[in-house]
PDB file of N, CA, C and O in Angstrom:
ATOM      1  N   UNK A   1      -9.173   6.184 -16.191  1.00  0.00           N
ATOM      2  CA  UNK A   1      -8.729   5.987 -15.084  1.00  0.00           C
ATOM      3  C   UNK A   1      -7.748   5.891 -14.147  1.00  0.00           C
ATOM      4  O   UNK A   1      -6.899   6.042 -14.902  1.00  0.00           O
ATOM      5  N   UNK A   2      -7.682   6.027 -12.608  1.00  0.00           N
ATOM      6  CA  UNK A   2      -6.578   5.784 -12.379  1.00  0.00           C
ATOM      7  C   UNK A   2      -5.758   4.510 -12.229  1.00  0.00           C
ATOM      8  O   UNK A   2      -6.489   3.523 -12.691  1.00  0.00           O
ATOM      9  N   UNK A   3      -4.501   4.416 -12.273  1.00  0.00           N
ATOM     10  CA  UNK A   3      -3.967   2.996 -11.501  1.00  0.00           C
ATOM     11  C   UNK A   3      -4.616   2.300 -10.493  1.00  0.00           C
ATOM     12  O   UNK A   3      -4.755   1.180 -10.656  1.00  0.00           O
ATOM     13  N   UNK A   4      -4.857   3.019  -9.723  1.00  0.00           N
ATOM     14  CA  UNK A   4      -5.414   2.772  -8.333  1.00  0.00           C
ATOM     15  C   UNK A   4      -6.812   2.230  -8.416  1.00  0.00           C
ATOM     16  O   UNK A   4      -7.012   0.501  -8.556  1.00  0.00           O
ATOM     17  N   UNK A   5      -7.660   2.750  -9.360  1.00  0.00           N
ATOM     18  CA  UNK A   5      -8.774   2.068  -9.573  1.00  0.00           C
ATOM     19  C   UNK A   5      -8.965   0.737 -10.971  1.00  0.00           C
ATOM     20  O   UNK A   5      -9.656   0.058 -10.569  1.00  0.00           O
ATOM     21  N   UNK A   6      -7.759   0.911 -11.923  1.00  0.00           N
ATOM     22  CA  UNK A   6      -7.520  -0.066 -12.312  1.00  0.00           C
ATOM     23  C   UNK A   6      -6.966  -1.528 -11.974  1.00  0.00           C
ATOM     24  O   UNK A   6      -7.595  -2.418 -12.249  1.00  0.00           O
ATOM     25  N   UNK A   7      -5.943  -1.200 -10.804  1.00  0.00           N
ATOM     26  CA  UNK A   7      -5.645  -2.061  -9.791  1.00  0.00           C
ATOM     27  C   UNK A   7      -6.903  -2.855  -9.293  1.00  0.00           C
ATOM     28  O   UNK A   7      -6.974  -4.260  -9.508  1.00  0.00           O
ATOM     29  N   UNK A   8      -7.608  -1.854  -9.018  1.00  0.00           N
ATOM     30  CA  UNK A   8      -8.646  -2.581  -7.542  1.00  0.00           C
ATOM     31  C   UNK A   8      -9.577  -3.087  -8.794  1.00  0.00           C
ATOM     32  O   UNK A   8     -10.134  -4.696  -8.634  1.00  0.00           O
ATOM     33  N   UNK A   9      -9.989  -3.025  -9.849  1.00  0.00           N
ATOM     34  CA  UNK A   9     -11.271  -3.181 -10.921  1.00  0.00           C
ATOM     35  C   UNK A   9     -10.646  -4.439 -11.491  1.00  0.00           C
ATOM     36  O   UNK A   9     -11.252  -5.672 -12.073  1.00  0.00           O
ATOM     37  N   UNK A  10      -8.890  -4.909 -11.821  1.00  0.00           N
ATOM     38  CA  UNK A  10      -8.340  -6.115 -11.988  1.00  0.00           C
ATOM     39  C   UNK A  10      -8.658  -7.031 -11.167  1.00  0.00           C
ATOM     40  O   UNK A  10      -8.905  -8.432 -11.473  1.00  0.00           O
ATOM     41  N   UNK A  11      -8.640  -6.939  -9.746  1.00  0.00           N
ATOM     42  CA  UNK A  11      -8.320  -7.872  -8.565  1.00  0.00           C
ATOM     43  C   UNK A  11      -9.864  -8.358  -8.651  1.00  0.00           C
ATOM     44  O   UNK A  11     -10.224  -9.593  -8.390  1.00  0.00           O
ATOM     45  N   UNK A  12     -11.083  -7.507  -8.837  1.00  0.00           N
ATOM     46  CA  UNK A  12     -12.323  -7.729  -8.446  1.00  0.00           C
ATOM     47  C   UNK A  12     -12.833  -8.817  -9.566  1.00  0.00           C
ATOM     48  O   UNK A  12     -13.577  -9.456  -9.745  1.00  0.00           O
ATOM     49  N   UNK A  13     -12.189  -8.173 -11.109  1.00  0.00           N
ATOM     50  CA  UNK A  13     -12.478  -9.069 -12.120  1.00  0.00           C
ATOM     51  C   UNK A  13     -11.981 -10.457 -11.845  1.00  0.00           C
ATOM     52  O   UNK A  13     -12.712 -11.685 -12.373  1.00  0.00           O
ATOM     53  N   UNK A  14     -10.753 -10.787 -11.519  1.00  0.00           N
ATOM     54  CA  UNK A  14     -10.175 -11.841 -11.493  1.00  0.00           C
ATOM     55  C   UNK A  14     -10.669 -12.924 -10.126  1.00  0.00           C
ATOM     56  O   UNK A  14     -10.831 -14.125 -10.281  1.00  0.00           O
ATOM     57  N   UNK A  15     -11.516 -12.031  -9.002  1.00  0.00           N
ATOM     58  CA  UNK A  15     -12.327 -13.089  -8.454  1.00  0.00           C
ATOM     59  C   UNK A  15     -13.711 -13.245  -8.185  1.00  0.00           C
ATOM     60  O   UNK A  15     -14.384 -13.684  -7.710  1.00  0.00           O
ATOM     61  N   UNK A  16     -14.108 -12.505  -9.842  1.00  0.00           N
ATOM     62  CA  UNK A  16     -15.341 -12.675 -10.145  1.00  0.00           C
ATOM     63  C   UNK A  16     -16.701 -12.113  -9.471  1.00  0.00           C
ATOM     64  O   UNK A  16     -17.672 -12.596  -9.061  1.00  0.00           O
ATOM     65  N   UNK A  17     -16.194 -10.753  -8.570  1.00  0.00           N
ATOM     66  CA  UNK A  17     -16.638  -9.776  -7.914  1.00  0.00           C
ATOM     67  C   UNK A  17     -17.392  -8.944  -9.270  1.00  0.00           C
ATOM     68  O   UNK A  17     -16.761  -8.330  -9.794  1.00  0.00           O
ATOM     69  N   UNK A  18     -18.046  -7.634  -8.449  1.00  0.00           N
ATOM     70  CA  UNK A  18     -18.288  -6.505  -9.036  1.00  0.00           C
ATOM     71  C   UNK A  18     -17.712  -5.189  -8.057  1.00  0.00           C
ATOM     72  O   UNK A  18     -17.895  -5.496  -6.789  1.00  0.00           O
ATOM     73  N   UNK A  19     -17.540  -4.558  -8.410  1.00  0.00           N
ATOM     74  CA  UNK A  19     -17.584  -2.593  -7.700  1.00  0.00           C
ATOM     75  C   UNK A  19     -18.403  -2.482  -6.534  1.00  0.00           C
ATOM     76  O   UNK A  19     -18.039  -2.617  -5.867  1.00  0.00           O
ATOM     77  N   UNK A  20     -19.682  -2.822  -6.693  1.00  0.00           N
ATOM     78  CA  UNK A  20     -21.181  -2.621  -6.565  1.00  0.00           C
ATOM     79  C   UNK A  20     -20.899  -3.509  -5.153  1.00  0.00           C
ATOM     80  O   UNK A  20     -21.188  -3.564  -3.882  1.00  0.00           O
ATOM     81  N   UNK A  21     -20.450  -5.088  -5.074  1.00  0.00           N
ATOM     82  CA  UNK A  21     -20.396  -5.786  -4.621  1.00  0.00           C
ATOM     83  C   UNK A  21     -19.439  -5.812  -3.525  1.00  0.00           C
ATOM     84  O   UNK A  21     -19.389  -5.887  -2.198  1.00  0.00           O
ATOM     85  N   UNK A  22     -18.143  -5.445  -4.320  1.00  0.00           N
ATOM     86  CA  UNK A  22     -17.236  -4.899  -2.741  1.00  0.00           C
ATOM     87  C   UNK A  22     -17.395  -3.751  -1.973  1.00  0.00           C
ATOM     88  O   UNK A  22     -17.047  -3.787  -0.944  1.00  0.00           O
ATOM     89  N   UNK A  23     -18.219  -2.879  -2.677  1.00  0.00           N
ATOM     90  CA  UNK A  23     -18.219  -1.694  -2.090  1.00  0.00           C
ATOM     91  C   UNK A  23     -19.382  -1.838  -0.915  1.00  0.00           C
ATOM     92  O   UNK A  23     -19.072  -1.136   0.247  1.00  0.00           O
ATOM     93  N   UNK A  24     -20.331  -2.891  -1.121  1.00  0.00           N
ATOM     94  CA  UNK A  24     -21.167  -2.934   0.134  1.00  0.00           C
ATOM     95  C   UNK A  24     -20.703  -3.915   0.734  1.00  0.00           C
ATOM     96  O   UNK A  24     -20.797  -3.482   1.976  1.00  0.00           O
ATOM     97  N   UNK A  25     -19.980  -4.835   0.970  1.00  0.00           N
ATOM     98  CA  UNK A  25     -19.557  -5.596   1.557  1.00  0.00           C
ATOM     99  C   UNK A  25     -18.046  -5.077   2.610  1.00  0.00           C
ATOM    100  O   UNK A  25     -17.923  -4.999   3.797  1.00  0.00           O
ATOM    101  N   UNK A  26     -17.594  -3.736   1.894  1.00  0.00           N
ATOM    102  CA  UNK A  26     -16.982  -2.876   2.722  1.00  0.00           C
ATOM    103  C   UNK A  26     -17.824  -1.549   3.414  1.00  0.00           C
ATOM    104  O   UNK A  26     -16.664  -1.039   4.022  1.00  0.00           O
ATOM    105  N   UNK A  27     -19.096  -1.554   3.161  1.00  0.00           N
ATOM    106  CA  UNK A  27     -19.601  -0.186   3.746  1.00  0.00           C
ATOM    107  C   UNK A  27     -19.257   0.662   3.274  1.00  0.00           C
ATOM    108  O   UNK A  27     -19.507   1.734   3.689  1.00  0.00           O
ATOM    109  N   UNK A  28     -19.003   0.726   1.671  1.00  0.00           N
ATOM    110  CA  UNK A  28     -18.917   1.775   1.212  1.00  0.00           C
ATOM    111  C   UNK A  28     -19.761   2.459   0.673  1.00  0.00           C
ATOM    112  O   UNK A  28     -20.771   1.568  -0.008  1.00  0.00           O
ATOM    113  N   UNK A  29     -20.152   3.734  -0.019  1.00  0.00           N
ATOM    114  CA  UNK A  29     -21.618   3.903  -0.943  1.00  0.00           C
ATOM    115  C   UNK A  29     -21.326   3.268  -2.101  1.00  0.00           C
ATOM    116  O   UNK A  29     -19.608   3.018  -2.965  1.00  0.00           O
ATOM    117  N   UNK A  30     -22.276   3.678  -3.010  1.00  0.00           N
ATOM    118  CA  UNK A  30     -22.117   3.281  -4.480  1.00  0.00           C
ATOM    119  C   UNK A  30     -21.500   4.201  -5.142  1.00  0.00           C
ATOM    120  O   UNK A  30     -22.047   5.208  -5.187  1.00  0.00           O
ATOM    121  N   UNK A  31     -20.091   3.379  -5.989  1.00  0.00           N
ATOM    122  CA  UNK A  31     -19.350   4.133  -6.742  1.00  0.00           C
ATOM    123  C   UNK A  31     -18.674   4.836  -6.166  1.00  0.00           C
ATOM    124  O   UNK A  31     -17.601   5.515  -6.755  1.00  0.00           O
ATOM    125  N   UNK A  32     -18.165   4.509  -5.220  1.00  0.00           N
ATOM    126  CA  UNK A  32     -17.234   5.131  -4.071  1.00  0.00           C
ATOM    127  C   UNK A  32     -16.158   4.753  -5.182  1.00  0.00           C
ATOM    128  O   UNK A  32     -15.172   5.901  -5.052  1.00  0.00           O
ATOM    129  N   UNK A  33     -15.473   3.619  -5.197  1.00  0.00           N
ATOM    130  CA  UNK A  33     -13.979   3.057  -5.758  1.00  0.00           C
ATOM    131  C   UNK A  33     -13.585   3.732  -6.879  1.00  0.00           C
ATOM    132  O   UNK A  33     -12.569   4.463  -7.071  1.00  0.00           O
ATOM    133  N   UNK A  34     -14.857   4.010  -8.002  1.00  0.00           N
ATOM    134  CA  UNK A  34     -14.746   4.589  -9.305  1.00  0.00           C
ATOM    135  C   UNK A  34     -14.246   5.952  -9.189  1.00  0.00           C
ATOM    136  O   UNK A  34     -13.950   6.621  -9.756  1.00  0.00           O
ATOM    137  N   UNK A  35     -14.726   6.394  -7.830  1.00  0.00           N
ATOM    138  CA  UNK A  35     -14.382   8.345  -7.748  1.00  0.00           C
ATOM    139  C   UNK A  35     -13.270   8.283  -7.198  1.00  0.00           C
ATOM    140  O   UNK A  35     -12.750   9.276  -7.521  1.00  0.00           O
ATOM    141  N   UNK A  36     -12.356   7.121  -6.705  1.00  0.00           N
ATOM    142  CA  UNK A  36     -10.836   7.458  -6.116  1.00  0.00           C
ATOM    143  C   UNK A  36     -10.217   7.909  -7.893  1.00  0.00           C
ATOM    144  O   UNK A  36      -9.083   8.176  -7.669  1.00  0.00           O
ATOM    145  N   UNK A  37     -10.950   7.727  -8.916  1.00  0.00           N
ATOM    146  CA  UNK A  37      -9.872   8.065 -10.265  1.00  0.00           C
ATOM    147  C   UNK A  37      -9.609   9.466  -9.634  1.00  0.00           C
ATOM    148  O   UNK A  37      -8.936  10.068 -10.631  1.00  0.00           O
ATOM    149  N   UNK A  38     -10.703  10.309  -9.725  1.00  0.00           N
ATOM    150  CA  UNK A  38     -10.498  11.700  -9.274  1.00  0.00           C
ATOM    151  C   UNK A  38     -10.367  12.185  -8.006  1.00  0.00           C
ATOM    152  O   UNK A  38     -10.267  13.260  -7.899  1.00  0.00           O
ATOM    153  N   UNK A  39     -10.899  11.644  -7.045  1.00  0.00           N
ATOM    154  CA  UNK A  39     -10.716  11.936  -5.580  1.00  0.00           C
ATOM    155  C   UNK A  39      -9.513  10.922  -4.813  1.00  0.00           C
ATOM    156  O   UNK A  39      -9.651   9.572  -4.804  1.00  0.00           O
ATOM    157  N   UNK A  40      -8.956  11.553  -4.146  1.00  0.00           N
ATOM    158  CA  UNK A  40      -8.299  10.818  -2.896  1.00  0.00           C
ATOM    159  C   UNK A  40      -8.870  10.419  -2.142  1.00  0.00           C
ATOM    160  O   UNK A  40      -9.891  10.644  -1.253  1.00  0.00           O
ATOM    161  N   UNK A  41      -8.684   8.530  -2.196  1.00  0.00           N
ATOM    162  CA  UNK A  41      -9.520   7.990  -0.786  1.00  0.00           C
ATOM    163  C   UNK A  41      -8.830   7.978   0.429  1.00  0.00           C
ATOM    164  O   UNK A  41      -7.825   8.515   0.646  1.00  0.00           O
ATOM    165  N   UNK A  42     -10.258   8.193   1.316  1.00  0.00           N
ATOM    166  CA  UNK A  42      -9.811   7.703   2.634  1.00  0.00           C
ATOM    167  C   UNK A  42      -9.224   6.871   3.091  1.00  0.00           C
ATOM    168  O   UNK A  42      -9.053   5.570   2.603  1.00  0.00           O
ATOM    169  N   UNK A  43      -7.669   6.820   3.850  1.00  0.00           N
ATOM    170  CA  UNK A  43      -7.038   5.498   4.200  1.00  0.00           C
ATOM    171  C   UNK A  43      -7.983   4.165   4.806  1.00  0.00           C
ATOM    172  O   UNK A  43      -7.596   3.041   4.382  1.00  0.00           O
ATOM    173  N   UNK A  44      -8.603   4.677   5.787  1.00  0.00           N
ATOM    174  CA  UNK A  44      -9.697   3.733   6.454  1.00  0.00           C
ATOM    175  C   UNK A  44     -10.152   2.778   5.306  1.00  0.00           C
ATOM    176  O   UNK A  44     -10.463   1.761   5.056  1.00  0.00           O
ATOM    177  N   UNK A  45     -10.515   3.603   3.983  1.00  0.00           N
ATOM    178  CA  UNK A  45     -11.636   2.697   3.138  1.00  0.00           C
ATOM    179  C   UNK A  45     -10.552   1.717   2.090  1.00  0.00           C
ATOM    180  O   UNK A  45     -10.731   0.924   1.632  1.00  0.00           O
ATOM    181  N   UNK A  46      -9.765   2.465   1.825  1.00  0.00           N
ATOM    182  CA  UNK A  46      -8.715   1.567   1.482  1.00  0.00           C
ATOM    183  C   UNK A  46      -8.021   0.623   1.934  1.00  0.00           C
ATOM    184  O   UNK A  46      -7.994  -0.833   1.259  1.00  0.00           O
ATOM    185  N   UNK A  47      -7.606   0.523   3.634  1.00  0.00           N
ATOM    186  CA  UNK A  47      -7.461  -0.621   3.985  1.00  0.00           C
ATOM    187  C   UNK A  47      -8.727  -1.692   3.996  1.00  0.00           C
ATOM    188  O   UNK A  47      -8.673  -3.094   3.806  1.00  0.00           O
ATOM    189  N   UNK A  48     -10.136  -1.334   4.113  1.00  0.00           N
ATOM    190  CA  UNK A  48     -11.355  -2.081   4.042  1.00  0.00           C
ATOM    191  C   UNK A  48     -11.066  -3.127   2.766  1.00  0.00           C
ATOM    192  O   UNK A  48     -11.310  -4.166   2.573  1.00  0.00           O
ATOM    193  N   UNK A  49     -10.798  -1.861   1.695  1.00  0.00           N
ATOM    194  CA  UNK A  49     -10.699  -2.500   0.391  1.00  0.00           C
ATOM    195  C   UNK A  49      -9.637  -3.600  -0.008  1.00  0.00           C
ATOM    196  O   UNK A  49      -9.774  -4.798  -0.238  1.00  0.00           O
ATOM    197  N   UNK A  50      -8.569  -3.594   0.623  1.00  0.00           N
ATOM    198  CA  UNK A  50      -6.997  -4.296   0.565  1.00  0.00           C
ATOM    199  C   UNK A  50      -7.753  -5.465   1.165  1.00  0.00           C
ATOM    200  O   UNK A  50      -7.201  -6.664   0.771  1.00  0.00           O
ATOM    201  N   UNK A  51      -7.953  -5.616   2.914  1.00  0.00           N
ATOM    202  CA  UNK A  51      -8.294  -6.435   3.221  1.00  0.00           C
ATOM    203  C   UNK A  51      -9.628  -7.464   2.387  1.00  0.00           C
ATOM    204  O   UNK A  51      -8.983  -8.531   2.671  1.00  0.00           O
ATOM    205  N   UNK A  52     -10.883  -6.817   2.044  1.00  0.00           N
ATOM    206  CA  UNK A  52     -11.469  -7.669   1.476  1.00  0.00           C
ATOM    207  C   UNK A  52     -10.610  -8.544   0.207  1.00  0.00           C
ATOM    208  O   UNK A  52     -10.885  -9.627   0.143  1.00  0.00           O
ATOM    209  N   UNK A  53     -10.093  -7.915  -0.584  1.00  0.00           N
ATOM    210  CA  UNK A  53      -9.450  -8.462  -1.566  1.00  0.00           C
ATOM    211  C   UNK A  53      -8.299  -9.239  -1.206  1.00  0.00           C
ATOM    212  O   UNK A  53      -7.759  -9.787  -2.345  1.00  0.00           O
ATOM    213  N   UNK A  54      -7.825  -9.213  -0.175  1.00  0.00           N
ATOM    214  CA  UNK A  54      -6.848 -10.256   0.202  1.00  0.00           C
ATOM    215  C   UNK A  54      -5.299  -9.862  -0.154  1.00  0.00           C
ATOM    216  O   UNK A  54      -4.638 -10.424  -0.803  1.00  0.00           O
ATOM    217  N   UNK A  55      -4.976  -8.233  -0.330  1.00  0.00           N
ATOM    218  CA  UNK A  55      -3.910  -7.828  -0.842  1.00  0.00           C
ATOM    219  C   UNK A  55      -3.496  -7.135  -0.136  1.00  0.00           C
ATOM    220  O   UNK A  55      -3.815  -6.411   0.676  1.00  0.00           O
ATOM    221  N   UNK A  56      -2.173  -6.612  -0.230  1.00  0.00           N
ATOM    222  CA  UNK A  56      -1.423  -5.674   0.746  1.00  0.00           C
ATOM    223  C   UNK A  56      -1.670  -4.425   0.165  1.00  0.00           C
ATOM    224  O   UNK A  56      -2.196  -4.270  -1.084  1.00  0.00           O
ATOM    225  N   UNK A  57      -2.073  -3.302   1.366  1.00  0.00           N
ATOM    226  CA  UNK A  57      -2.261  -1.683   0.937  1.00  0.00           C
ATOM    227  C   UNK A  57      -0.949  -1.444  -0.040  1.00  0.00           C
ATOM    228  O   UNK A  57      -1.440  -0.536  -1.098  1.00  0.00           O
ATOM    229  N   UNK A  58       0.292  -1.876   0.255  1.00  0.00           N
ATOM    230  CA  UNK A  58       1.123  -1.396  -1.073  1.00  0.00           C
ATOM    231  C   UNK A  58       0.949  -1.434  -2.011  1.00  0.00           C
ATOM    232  O   UNK A  58       1.271  -0.845  -3.232  1.00  0.00           O
ATOM    233  N   UNK A  59       0.288  -2.850  -2.285  1.00  0.00           N
ATOM    234  CA  UNK A  59       0.195  -3.477  -3.667  1.00  0.00           C
ATOM    235  C   UNK A  59      -0.924  -2.519  -4.465  1.00  0.00           C
ATOM    236  O   UNK A  59      -0.771  -2.108  -5.656  1.00  0.00           O
ATOM    237  N   UNK A  60      -2.194  -2.025  -3.570  1.00  0.00           N
ATOM    238  CA  UNK A  60      -2.999  -1.516  -4.364  1.00  0.00           C
ATOM    239  C   UNK A  60      -2.535   0.229  -4.892  1.00  0.00           C
ATOM    240  O   UNK A  60      -2.907   0.608  -5.715  1.00  0.00           O
ATOM    241  N   UNK A  61      -1.783   0.848  -3.684  1.00  0.00           N
ATOM    242  CA  UNK A  61      -1.565   1.928  -3.400  1.00  0.00           C
ATOM    243  C   UNK A  61       0.209   2.363  -4.437  1.00  0.00           C
ATOM    244  O   UNK A  61       0.211   3.614  -5.136  1.00  0.00           O
ATOM    245  N   UNK A  62       0.841   1.783  -4.666  1.00  0.00           N
ATOM    246  CA  UNK A  62       2.405   1.589  -5.562  1.00  0.00           C
ATOM    247  C   UNK A  62       2.352   0.965  -6.603  1.00  0.00           C
ATOM    248  O   UNK A  62       1.887  -0.065  -6.517  1.00  0.00           O
ATOM    249  N   UNK A  63       2.710   1.771  -7.235  1.00  0.00           N
ATOM    250  CA  UNK A  63       3.406   1.272  -8.821  1.00  0.00           C
ATOM    251  C   UNK A  63       4.672   0.085  -8.394  1.00  0.00           C
ATOM    252  O   UNK A  63       5.629   0.809  -8.806  1.00  0.00           O
ATOM    253  N   UNK A  64       4.880  -0.757  -7.907  1.00  0.00           N
ATOM    254  CA  UNK A  64       6.154  -1.616  -7.739  1.00  0.00           C
ATOM    255  C   UNK A  64       6.770  -2.026  -8.809  1.00  0.00           C
ATOM    256  O   UNK A  64       8.100  -2.306  -8.429  1.00  0.00           O
ATOM    257  N   UNK A  65       6.078  -1.837 -10.072  1.00  0.00           N
ATOM    258  CA  UNK A  65       6.999  -2.403 -11.661  1.00  0.00           C
ATOM    259  C   UNK A  65       7.987  -0.936 -11.485  1.00  0.00           C
ATOM    260  O   UNK A  65       9.053  -1.065 -12.009  1.00  0.00           O
ATOM    261  N   UNK A  66       7.748   0.061 -10.789  1.00  0.00           N
ATOM    262  CA  UNK A  66       8.686   1.703 -10.998  1.00  0.00           C
ATOM    263  C   UNK A  66       9.533   1.413 -10.549  1.00  0.00           C
ATOM    264  O   UNK A  66      10.834   2.236 -10.052  1.00  0.00           O
ATOM    265  N   UNK A  67       9.955   0.753  -9.550  1.00  0.00           N
ATOM    266  CA  UNK A  67      10.904   0.742  -8.381  1.00  0.00           C
ATOM    267  C   UNK A  67      11.788  -0.400  -8.421  1.00  0.00           C
ATOM    268  O   UNK A  67      11.859  -1.299  -9.162  1.00  0.00           O
ATOM    269  N   UNK A  68      13.158  -0.227  -8.127  1.00  0.00           N
ATOM    270  CA  UNK A  68      13.916  -1.089  -8.272  1.00  0.00           C
ATOM    271  C   UNK A  68      13.998  -2.272  -7.495  1.00  0.00           C
ATOM    272  O   UNK A  68      13.596  -2.568  -6.308  1.00  0.00           O
TER     273      UNK A  68
END
């Protein structure tokens, strides 16, 4: 899986949620988030997930550990 999907999965696990629950609550189709490992997500969908998980969009999409 991609870093994006792994990061989202970690947040979901920390909060005791499931991919299915997050997708449903964000108005996404079943399996949408895991498909982001192979397909680029739409910005509006990323924003919905980041807001739902209460993290910044930067946190989801950027690997800040590799930056100075």
